[in-house]
Amino acid sequence: MKKGIIVLGSSNSNGETYKVCSYVSELTQYPIIDLKLKNISEFDYGFNNRGDDFHPLIQEIVNNYGMIIFATPVYWYTMSGIMKTFFDRISDCLKIEKDTGRKLRGMDMAVISCGSDKNLKQGFHMPFIESAKYLGMNYLSDVHCWIDDGSIPESVQRKLDGFVKTII
Ligand SMILES: Cc1cc2nc3c(=O)[nH]c(=O)nc-3n(C[C@H](O)[C@H](O)[C@H](O)COP(=O)(O)O)c2cc1C
């Protein structure tokens, strides 16, 4: 079994996506990394931001884990800005961090989304699936969640139980 890590990309460190991540973390024992607590700036063609938190974080991930679960709230029908910035910065791994980029190959990827709507719009997962393909990662599965009155509804818990079975 590959050791995994949950990468949380919410604007609320203790919000609804975090609640879902905590449930999955309890089942899998995978740690949660909160991107909100990291200083990761947007992609820079000049790589003048190479000293921020992105490179140490991605190195830690590729050197210690075999799978990444990206957990994002749905903001305006797509992944959060924080999560998109993280994906943009993966471009660093194709240019100045090539060894790290190569280590992404063969890793597994899965996606947790959390929205107020019970259904995602068509195409929500496309950027994840295509990025996995481009990077040589294996896209395993995804699950969409929502929170009711501050807690994870029973039906969503069952979805999450099923999701966990597809990744371990
Ligand atoms: C800026 C913003 C945009 C949102 N857009 C959507 C959306 O397009 N579709 C949806 O289902 N929910 C949308 N929501 C609701 C959130 O996805 C939902 O409340 C989610 O559970 C919040 O997770 P969080 O607490 O981790 O931020 C939006 C919320 C915010 C703050």
XYZ file of N, CA, C and O and ligand atoms in Angstrom:
703
model
N 0.843 -1.201 0.000
C 0.000 0.000 0.000
C 0.876 1.247 0.000
O 1.779 1.392 0.808
N 0.605 2.169 -0.932
C 1.393 3.392 -1.006
C 0.919 4.365 0.060
O -0.283 4.584 0.218
N 1.880 4.946 0.763
C 1.529 5.948 1.764
C 1.050 7.212 1.033
O 1.678 7.643 0.064
N -0.047 7.775 1.490
C -0.608 8.929 0.791
C -0.617 10.169 1.651
O -0.410 10.130 2.863
N -0.869 11.266 0.990
C -0.974 12.548 1.681
C -2.161 13.317 1.104
O -2.455 13.209 -0.095
N -2.853 14.048 1.981
C -3.998 14.847 1.539
C -3.545 16.296 1.450
O -3.079 16.866 2.441
N -3.667 16.870 0.280
C -3.284 18.270 0.074
C -4.572 19.091 0.038
O -5.371 18.980 -0.901
N -4.782 19.877 1.090
C -6.008 20.667 1.246
C -5.811 22.061 0.675
O -4.872 22.772 1.054
N -6.706 22.441 -0.223
C -6.593 23.764 -0.843
C -7.839 24.592 -0.636
O -8.503 24.971 -1.600
N -8.168 24.856 0.622
C -9.357 25.661 0.918
C -8.944 27.020 1.478
O -7.901 27.141 2.112
N -9.810 28.013 1.292
C -9.567 29.318 1.913
C -9.924 29.301 3.391
O -9.693 30.289 4.093
N -10.499 28.206 3.843
C -10.858 28.065 5.258
C -10.179 26.809 5.815
O -10.581 25.691 5.514
N -9.162 27.031 6.645
C -8.385 25.898 7.185
C -9.229 24.956 8.026
O -8.869 23.791 8.207
N -10.322 25.468 8.593
C -11.184 24.615 9.424
C -12.581 24.522 8.832
O -13.554 24.344 9.551
N -12.668 24.640 7.533
C -13.965 24.696 6.865
C -14.519 23.329 6.507
O -14.164 22.298 7.092
N -15.383 23.341 5.511
C -16.130 22.134 5.163
C -15.240 21.112 4.463
O -15.334 19.904 4.720
N -14.356 21.585 3.595
C -13.447 20.647 2.924
C -12.517 20.001 3.954
O -12.208 18.809 3.870
N -12.116 20.798 4.933
C -11.260 20.253 6.002
C -11.989 19.144 6.765
O -11.397 18.121 7.111
N -13.286 19.355 7.010
C -14.067 18.325 7.728
C -14.014 17.008 6.977
O -13.828 15.937 7.553
N -14.196 17.100 5.663
C -14.177 15.897 4.827
C -12.776 15.271 4.849
O -12.620 14.054 4.966
N -11.758 16.128 4.768
C -10.377 15.620 4.809
C -10.109 14.889 6.124
O -9.446 13.854 6.144
N -10.616 15.433 7.216
C -10.397 14.807 8.518
C -11.014 13.415 8.559
O -10.413 12.473 9.099
N -12.197 13.284 7.970
C -12.861 11.973 7.927
C -11.988 10.982 7.162
O -11.740 9.863 7.618
N -11.496 11.417 6.006
C -10.668 10.525 5.170
C -9.327 10.252 5.856
O -8.807 9.135 5.818
N -8.793 11.253 6.510
C -7.518 11.087 7.203
C -7.645 10.069 8.334
O -6.737 9.272 8.578
N -8.790 10.092 9.024
C -8.985 9.117 10.102
C -9.040 7.697 9.562
O -8.512 6.762 10.146
N -9.681 7.536 8.405
C -9.803 6.194 7.815
C -8.473 5.700 7.262
O -8.186 4.507 7.284
N -7.674 6.608 6.714
C -6.465 6.206 5.982
C -5.167 6.434 6.762
O -4.139 5.883 6.391
N -5.261 7.270 7.786
C -4.060 7.718 8.526
C -3.160 8.601 7.658
O -1.986 8.786 7.965
N -3.685 9.097 6.542
C -2.884 10.001 5.709
C -2.865 11.381 6.370
O -3.907 11.879 6.807
N -1.708 12.019 6.419
C -1.657 13.386 6.964
C -2.291 14.397 6.014
O -2.416 14.143 4.807
N -2.671 15.525 6.579
C -3.253 16.614 5.780
C -2.241 17.762 5.736
O -1.740 18.196 6.778
N -1.964 18.236 4.542
C -1.144 19.440 4.403
C -2.059 20.569 3.972
O -2.799 20.437 2.989
N -2.036 21.659 4.717
C -2.939 22.781 4.462
C -2.201 23.844 3.648
O -1.327 24.543 4.163
N -2.569 23.964 2.380
C -1.877 24.931 1.515
C -2.065 26.371 1.991
O -1.251 27.237 1.705
N -3.172 26.599 2.703
C -3.440 27.978 3.187
C -2.352 28.447 4.155
O -2.096 29.638 4.277
N -1.737 27.495 4.834
C -0.704 27.851 5.810
C 0.676 27.999 5.170
O 1.648 28.318 5.838
N 0.743 27.710 3.873
C 2.025 27.797 3.165
C 2.106 29.109 2.394
O 1.090 29.639 1.932
N 3.319 29.546 2.231
C 3.554 30.733 1.410
C 3.928 30.257 0.002
O 5.099 29.972 -0.274
N 2.914 30.116 -0.843
C 3.151 29.640 -2.206
C 2.571 30.676 -3.164
O 1.354 30.836 -3.254
N 3.444 31.356 -3.850
C 2.955 32.423 -4.722
C 2.696 31.898 -6.128
O 3.109 30.794 -6.484
N 2.061 32.712 -6.908
C 1.652 32.279 -8.242
C 2.860 32.027 -9.131
O 3.960 32.511 -8.854
N 2.671 31.265 -10.183
C 3.756 30.899 -11.092
C 4.467 32.141 -11.605
O 3.833 33.137 -11.955
N 5.792 32.066 -11.649
C 6.611 33.187 -12.132
C 7.542 32.673 -13.235
O 8.349 31.771 -12.995
N 7.415 33.242 -14.414
C 8.265 32.797 -15.540
C 9.751 32.948 -15.239
O 10.582 32.227 -15.784
N 10.093 33.918 -14.368
C 11.503 34.130 -14.017
C 11.953 33.290 -12.824
O 13.109 33.327 -12.435
N 11.031 32.548 -12.229
C 11.301 31.695 -11.063
C 11.920 32.482 -9.919
O 12.716 31.956 -9.152
N 11.558 33.746 -9.812
C 12.085 34.569 -8.724
C 11.447 34.208 -7.379
O 11.893 34.699 -6.338
N 10.407 33.376 -7.425
C 9.762 32.941 -6.173
C 10.263 31.567 -5.750
O 9.639 30.893 -4.939
N 11.401 31.118 -6.274
C 11.888 29.761 -5.987
C 12.189 29.556 -4.501
O 12.338 28.411 -4.065
N 12.278 30.646 -3.742
C 12.580 30.529 -2.322
C 11.341 30.413 -1.436
O 11.459 30.347 -0.213
N 10.164 30.363 -2.032
C 8.976 30.263 -1.162
C 8.754 28.810 -0.747
O 9.639 27.958 -0.891
N 7.571 28.490 -0.225
C 7.366 27.165 0.373
C 7.100 26.055 -0.638
O 6.985 24.888 -0.251
N 6.972 26.392 -1.935
C 6.560 25.345 -2.872
C 7.597 24.225 -3.016
O 7.263 23.055 -2.915
N 8.850 24.600 -3.259
C 9.846 23.552 -3.545
C 10.063 22.598 -2.373
O 10.040 21.376 -2.576
N 10.240 23.112 -1.135
C 10.360 22.167 -0.011
C 9.128 21.265 0.119
O 9.254 20.076 0.422
N 7.948 21.828 -0.142
C 6.725 21.030 0.004
C 6.644 19.931 -1.055
O 6.396 18.765 -0.733
N 6.866 20.272 -2.297
C 6.737 19.258 -3.347
C 7.830 18.197 -3.194
O 7.607 17.008 -3.428
N 9.004 18.616 -2.739
C 10.076 17.637 -2.499
C 9.685 16.682 -1.378
O 9.877 15.470 -1.487
N 9.121 17.229 -0.324
C 8.674 16.369 0.789
C 7.643 15.356 0.290
O 7.675 14.176 0.650
N 6.747 15.820 -0.565
C 5.686 14.937 -1.053
C 6.282 13.829 -1.924
O 6.027 12.645 -1.694
N 7.069 14.190 -2.926
C 7.555 13.142 -3.854
C 8.537 12.192 -3.182
O 8.661 11.037 -3.593
N 9.239 12.665 -2.154
C 10.226 11.793 -1.505
C 9.623 10.877 -0.449
O 10.267 9.923 -0.027
N 8.407 11.179 -0.007
C 7.850 10.407 1.111
C 6.512 9.734 0.841
O 6.065 8.928 1.654
N 5.881 10.061 -0.264
C 4.530 9.549 -0.480
C 4.370 8.973 -1.881
O 5.084 9.369 -2.805
N 3.422 8.040 -1.990
C 3.162 7.423 -3.288
C 1.875 7.908 -3.906
O 1.580 7.598 -5.062
N 1.103 8.620 -3.113
C -0.157 9.135 -3.684
C -0.533 10.477 -3.084
O -0.222 10.770 -1.934
N -1.176 11.284 -3.901
C -1.655 12.595 -3.447
C -3.168 12.632 -3.617
O -3.679 12.355 -4.710
N -3.855 12.970 -2.536
C -5.282 13.276 -2.645
C -5.413 14.792 -2.625
O -5.079 15.437 -1.625
N -5.856 15.360 -3.728
C -6.095 16.792 -3.776
C -7.516 17.045 -3.270
O -8.476 16.490 -3.819
N -7.639 17.875 -2.247
C -8.951 18.171 -1.668
C -9.249 19.651 -1.857
O -8.534 20.512 -1.334
N -10.281 19.930 -2.609
C -10.594 21.328 -2.915
C -12.083 21.617 -2.750
O -12.920 20.792 -3.118
N -12.400 22.796 -2.217
C -13.793 23.238 -2.314
C -14.084 23.603 -3.776
O -13.152 23.854 -4.554
N -15.366 23.615 -4.103
C -15.770 24.119 -5.423
C -15.992 25.613 -5.276
O -16.842 26.046 -4.502
N -15.173 26.392 -5.937
C -15.357 27.846 -5.956
C -15.615 28.238 -7.415
O -14.752 28.043 -8.274
N -16.767 28.759 -7.670
C -17.136 29.168 -9.026
C -16.936 28.025 -10.026
O -16.259 28.170 -11.026
N -17.485 26.882 -9.656
C -17.568 25.701 -10.544
C -16.245 24.999 -10.791
O -16.181 24.044 -11.563
N -15.192 25.445 -10.137
C -13.897 24.815 -10.409
C -13.109 24.682 -9.107
O -13.638 24.937 -8.023
N -11.860 24.241 -9.228
C -11.027 24.116 -8.032
C -10.756 25.507 -7.444
O -10.882 26.529 -8.132
N -10.351 25.541 -6.181
C -10.049 26.818 -5.522
C -8.827 27.473 -6.155
O -7.988 26.798 -6.782
N -8.698 28.765 -5.941
C -7.528 29.481 -6.430
C -6.237 28.957 -5.803
O -5.200 28.839 -6.469
N -6.301 28.626 -4.528
C -5.106 28.112 -3.834
C -4.640 26.815 -4.490
O -3.444 26.596 -4.721
N -5.600 25.967 -4.798
C -5.246 24.690 -5.437
C -4.702 24.919 -6.849
O -3.730 24.286 -7.270
N -5.311 25.857 -7.569
C -4.861 26.121 -8.945
C -3.440 26.674 -8.933
O -2.615 26.319 -9.796
N -3.144 27.521 -7.955
C -1.779 28.047 -7.838
C -0.795 26.913 -7.596
O 0.297 26.882 -8.176
N -1.198 25.937 -6.758
C -0.317 24.790 -6.513
C -0.056 24.044 -7.830
O 1.082 23.693 -8.147
N -1.120 23.836 -8.606
C -0.937 23.156 -9.902
C -0.057 23.992 -10.839
O 0.808 23.454 -11.523
N -0.288 25.289 -10.869
C 0.555 26.147 -11.721
C 2.024 25.981 -11.341
O 2.903 25.927 -12.204
N 2.283 25.915 -10.043
C 3.680 25.825 -9.588
C 4.309 24.476 -9.910
O 5.550 24.357 -9.930
N 3.481 23.451 -10.156
C 4.058 22.172 -10.584
C 4.851 22.384 -11.878
O 5.774 21.632 -12.183
N 4.532 23.449 -12.598
C 5.319 23.783 -13.798
C 6.786 24.022 -13.446
O 7.666 23.792 -14.284
N 7.073 24.480 -12.235
C 8.472 24.628 -11.797
C 9.208 23.289 -11.934
O 10.401 23.260 -12.231
N 8.452 22.213 -11.681
C 9.073 20.874 -11.699
C 9.392 20.416 -13.123
O 10.056 19.399 -13.317
N 8.888 21.108 -14.096
C 9.194 20.755 -15.482
C 10.366 21.586 -15.993
O 10.936 21.291 -17.032
N 10.712 22.644 -15.249
C 11.733 23.584 -15.720
C 12.973 23.603 -14.832
O 14.076 23.378 -15.300
N 12.795 23.904 -13.542
C 13.977 24.069 -12.682
C 14.063 23.019 -11.583
O 15.023 22.996 -10.842
N 13.056 22.181 -11.473
C 13.049 21.131 -10.437
C 12.774 19.810 -11.125
O 11.875 19.065 -10.722
N 13.553 19.523 -12.186
C 13.194 18.385 -13.043
C 13.278 17.045 -12.310
O 12.491 16.145 -12.585
N 14.234 16.913 -11.387
C 14.338 15.651 -10.630
C 13.051 15.402 -9.854
O 12.551 14.281 -9.794
N 12.537 16.461 -9.270
C 11.285 16.353 -8.514
C 10.142 15.996 -9.457
O 9.315 15.145 -9.150
N 10.131 16.649 -10.604
C 9.084 16.373 -11.592
C 9.085 14.911 -12.014
O 8.030 14.284 -12.105
N 10.271 14.372 -12.216
C 10.373 12.969 -12.635
C 9.814 12.039 -11.566
O 9.255 10.995 -11.872
N 9.961 12.445 -10.299
C 9.483 11.585 -9.207
C 7.958 11.557 -9.115
O 7.386 10.687 -8.460
N 7.309 12.521 -9.748
C 5.835 12.486 -9.760
C 5.339 11.334 -10.630
O 4.258 10.792 -10.402
N 6.162 10.958 -11.608
C 5.775 9.862 -12.513
C 5.543 8.593 -11.730
O 6.384 8.189 -10.932
N 4.412 7.973 -11.975
C 4.106 6.713 -11.300
C 3.385 6.899 -9.985
O 2.897 5.943 -9.393
N 3.316 8.144 -9.490
C 2.544 8.373 -8.265
C 1.049 8.314 -8.582
O 0.638 8.520 -9.719
N 0.253 8.032 -7.553
C -1.203 8.000 -7.721
C -1.806 9.351 -7.345
O -1.266 10.064 -6.502
N -2.942 9.650 -7.972
C -3.673 10.887 -7.665
C -5.150 10.563 -7.471
O -5.707 9.720 -8.183
N -5.757 11.236 -6.512
C -7.212 11.157 -6.341
C -7.698 12.548 -5.930
O -6.888 13.398 -5.535
N -8.995 12.774 -6.053
C -9.536 14.121 -5.822
C -10.784 14.066 -4.934
O -11.683 13.247 -5.157
N -10.777 14.941 -3.942
C -11.974 15.169 -3.125
C -12.446 16.588 -3.425
O -11.650 17.529 -3.382
N -13.726 16.738 -3.730
C -14.289 18.079 -3.888
C -15.402 18.264 -2.872
O -16.028 17.290 -2.438
N -15.629 19.510 -2.486
C -16.682 19.808 -1.524
C -17.395 21.069 -1.988
O -16.756 22.105 -2.218
N -18.690 20.985 -2.179
C -19.443 22.126 -2.679
C -20.759 22.269 -1.949
O -21.129 21.407 -1.144
N -21.476 23.341 -2.235
C -22.819 23.439 -1.656
C -23.818 22.674 -2.519
O -24.837 22.189 -2.026
N -23.515 22.529 -3.807
C -24.365 21.707 -4.683
C -23.968 20.237 -4.560
O -22.792 19.924 -4.363
N -24.954 19.367 -4.730
C -24.670 17.937 -4.603
C -24.045 17.361 -5.868
O -23.532 16.244 -5.876
N -24.115 18.121 -6.944
C -23.527 17.636 -8.195
C -22.536 18.656 -8.741
O -22.747 19.865 -8.627
N -21.478 18.118 -9.343
C -20.493 18.970 -10.008
C -20.928 19.219 -11.431
O -21.622 18.395 -12.023
N -20.510 20.329 -11.986
C -20.743 20.560 -13.409
C -19.812 19.654 -14.213
O -18.709 19.319 -13.758
N -20.259 19.305 -15.404
C -19.459 18.458 -16.273
C -18.070 19.070 -16.499
O -17.964 20.284 -16.707
N -17.055 18.266 -16.432
C -15.706 18.747 -16.727
C -14.907 19.168 -15.509
O -13.741 19.504 -15.629
N -15.524 19.115 -14.332
C -14.808 19.569 -13.133
C -13.474 18.829 -12.963
O -12.461 19.428 -12.593
N -13.493 17.527 -13.224
C -12.286 16.731 -12.968
C -11.262 16.770 -14.097
O -10.149 16.258 -13.930
N -11.650 17.355 -15.233
C -10.756 17.324 -16.394
C -9.339 17.841 -16.097
O -8.350 17.185 -16.463
N -9.185 19.009 -15.432
C -7.816 19.488 -15.185
C -6.978 18.514 -14.347
O -5.765 18.423 -14.537
N -7.626 17.816 -13.422
C -6.896 16.846 -12.607
C -6.501 15.629 -13.453
O -5.358 15.171 -13.417
N -7.464 15.125 -14.212
C -7.212 13.930 -15.028
C -6.130 14.212 -16.070
O -5.186 13.428 -16.244
N -6.251 15.351 -16.733
C -5.274 15.675 -17.785
C -3.900 15.988 -17.188
O -2.871 15.649 -17.779
N -3.877 16.645 -16.031
C -2.587 16.932 -15.380
C -1.916 15.636 -14.960
O -0.695 15.467 -15.120
N -2.711 14.718 -14.415
C -2.153 13.406 -14.027
C -1.539 12.738 -15.251
O -0.399 12.257 -15.213
N -2.277 12.745 -16.342
C -1.796 12.133 -17.589
C -0.477 12.777 -18.020
O 0.495 12.112 -18.337
N -0.448 14.088 -18.023
C 0.728 14.834 -18.482
C 1.947 14.534 -17.610
O 3.073 14.432 -18.100
N 1.684 14.395 -16.319
C 2.792 14.192 -15.375
C 3.162 12.718 -15.210
O 4.099 12.392 -14.482
N 2.406 11.852 -15.856
C 2.678 10.410 -15.730
C 2.170 9.829 -14.430
O 2.646 8.795 -13.966
N 1.189 10.508 -13.834
C 0.601 10.002 -12.591
C -0.623 9.153 -12.915
O -1.224 9.292 -13.985
N -0.984 8.275 -11.986
C -2.170 7.430 -12.181
C -3.358 8.073 -11.479
O -3.336 8.221 -10.257
N -4.365 8.429 -12.256
C -5.572 9.027 -11.659
C -6.470 7.886 -11.181
O -6.993 7.118 -11.983
N -6.630 7.776 -9.870
C -7.359 6.628 -9.337
C -8.861 6.857 -9.235
O -9.646 6.068 -9.729
N -9.246 7.941 -8.573
C -10.684 8.161 -8.399
C -10.954 9.532 -7.796
O -10.027 10.271 -7.452
N -12.231 9.831 -7.660
C -12.635 11.102 -7.067
C -13.953 10.925 -6.349
O -14.679 9.954 -6.587
N -14.226 11.880 -5.473
C -15.493 11.846 -4.736
C -15.940 13.283 -4.494
O -15.123 14.149 -4.188
N -17.224 13.513 -4.686
C -17.766 14.854 -4.425
C -18.609 14.825 -3.139
O -19.414 13.912 -2.935
N -18.406 15.839 -2.316
C -19.040 15.863 -0.989
C -19.754 17.180 -0.743
O -19.529 18.163 -1.448
N -20.566 17.178 0.279
C -21.178 18.411 0.784
C -21.432 18.217 2.270
O -21.380 17.096 2.787
N -21.659 19.334 2.905
C -21.868 19.341 4.355
C -23.288 19.841 4.615
O -23.743 20.771 3.949
N -23.958 19.204 5.580
C -25.304 19.659 5.970
C -25.282 20.056 7.440
O -24.903 19.221 8.278
N -25.688 21.269 7.732
C -25.728 21.717 9.133
C -24.436 21.420 9.886
O -24.461 20.919 11.016
N -23.337 21.657 9.240
C -22.051 21.537 9.935
C -21.471 20.134 10.017
O -20.396 19.954 10.581
N -22.193 19.152 9.492
C -21.591 17.813 9.563
C -21.755 17.045 8.251
O -22.551 17.426 7.378
N -20.987 15.974 8.143
C -21.002 15.175 6.912
C -22.230 14.264 6.931
O -22.351 13.421 7.822
N -23.148 14.431 5.979
C -24.339 13.577 5.977
C -23.952 12.109 5.814
O -22.914 11.797 5.229
N -24.825 11.256 6.336
C -24.608 9.795 6.262
C -24.309 9.342 4.827
O -23.390 8.562 4.579
N -25.085 9.882 3.871
C -24.906 9.450 2.475
C -23.511 9.828 1.957
O -22.893 9.080 1.189
N -23.010 10.969 2.397
C -21.667 11.391 1.967
C -20.610 10.539 2.670
O -19.589 10.168 2.074
N -20.866 10.193 3.918
C -19.926 9.302 4.620
C -19.793 7.973 3.876
O -18.693 7.454 3.719
N -20.914 7.469 3.389
C -20.863 6.183 2.639
C -20.070 6.368 1.341
O -19.312 5.501 0.931
N -20.285 7.520 0.690
C -19.498 7.798 -0.527
C -18.008 7.817 -0.194
O -17.171 7.294 -0.941
N -17.680 8.445 0.915
C -16.270 8.552 1.300
C -15.690 7.189 1.663
O -14.537 6.886 1.334
N -16.499 6.352 2.313
C -16.032 4.993 2.637
C -15.692 4.246 1.342
O -14.680 3.561 1.247
N -16.567 4.410 0.332
C -16.334 3.758 -0.966
C -15.101 4.329 -1.652
O -14.293 3.588 -2.225
N -14.950 5.634 -1.560
C -13.786 6.309 -2.164
C -12.486 5.759 -1.566
O -11.540 5.441 -2.292
N -12.477 5.644 -0.254
C -11.249 5.182 0.416
C -10.878 3.780 -0.064
O -9.698 3.474 -0.267
N -11.906 2.953 -0.307
C -11.605 1.589 -0.789
C -10.931 1.621 -2.161
O -10.185 0.698 -2.504
N -11.177 2.661 -2.949
C -10.578 2.713 -4.292
C -9.138 3.203 -4.270
O -8.435 3.084 -5.277
N -8.701 3.739 -3.128
C -7.346 4.323 -3.121
C -6.366 3.566 -2.258
O -5.174 3.855 -2.282
N -6.854 2.622 -1.432
C -5.887 1.905 -0.582
C -5.761 0.444 -0.993
O -6.512 -0.047 -1.777
C -15.967 31.943 -3.564
C -16.937 30.796 -3.447
C -17.461 30.235 -4.597
C -18.297 29.122 -4.516
N -18.760 28.541 -5.668
C -19.473 27.394 -5.591
C -19.857 26.702 -6.771
O -19.583 27.114 -7.884
N -20.539 25.526 -6.651
C -20.861 25.015 -5.409
O -21.457 23.934 -5.345
N -20.519 25.650 -4.275
C -19.819 26.818 -4.340
N -19.437 27.452 -3.180
C -19.766 26.831 -1.896
C -18.589 26.010 -1.357
O -18.046 25.167 -2.354
C -19.012 25.114 -0.215
O -19.627 25.880 0.784
C -17.826 24.357 0.326
O -18.282 23.333 1.161
C -16.894 25.289 1.077
O -15.771 24.591 1.530
P -14.693 25.344 2.449
O -15.342 25.561 3.803
O -13.529 24.387 2.535
O -14.353 26.616 1.767
C -18.642 28.581 -3.245
C -18.130 29.199 -2.083
C -17.293 30.276 -2.179
C -16.734 30.902 -0.917
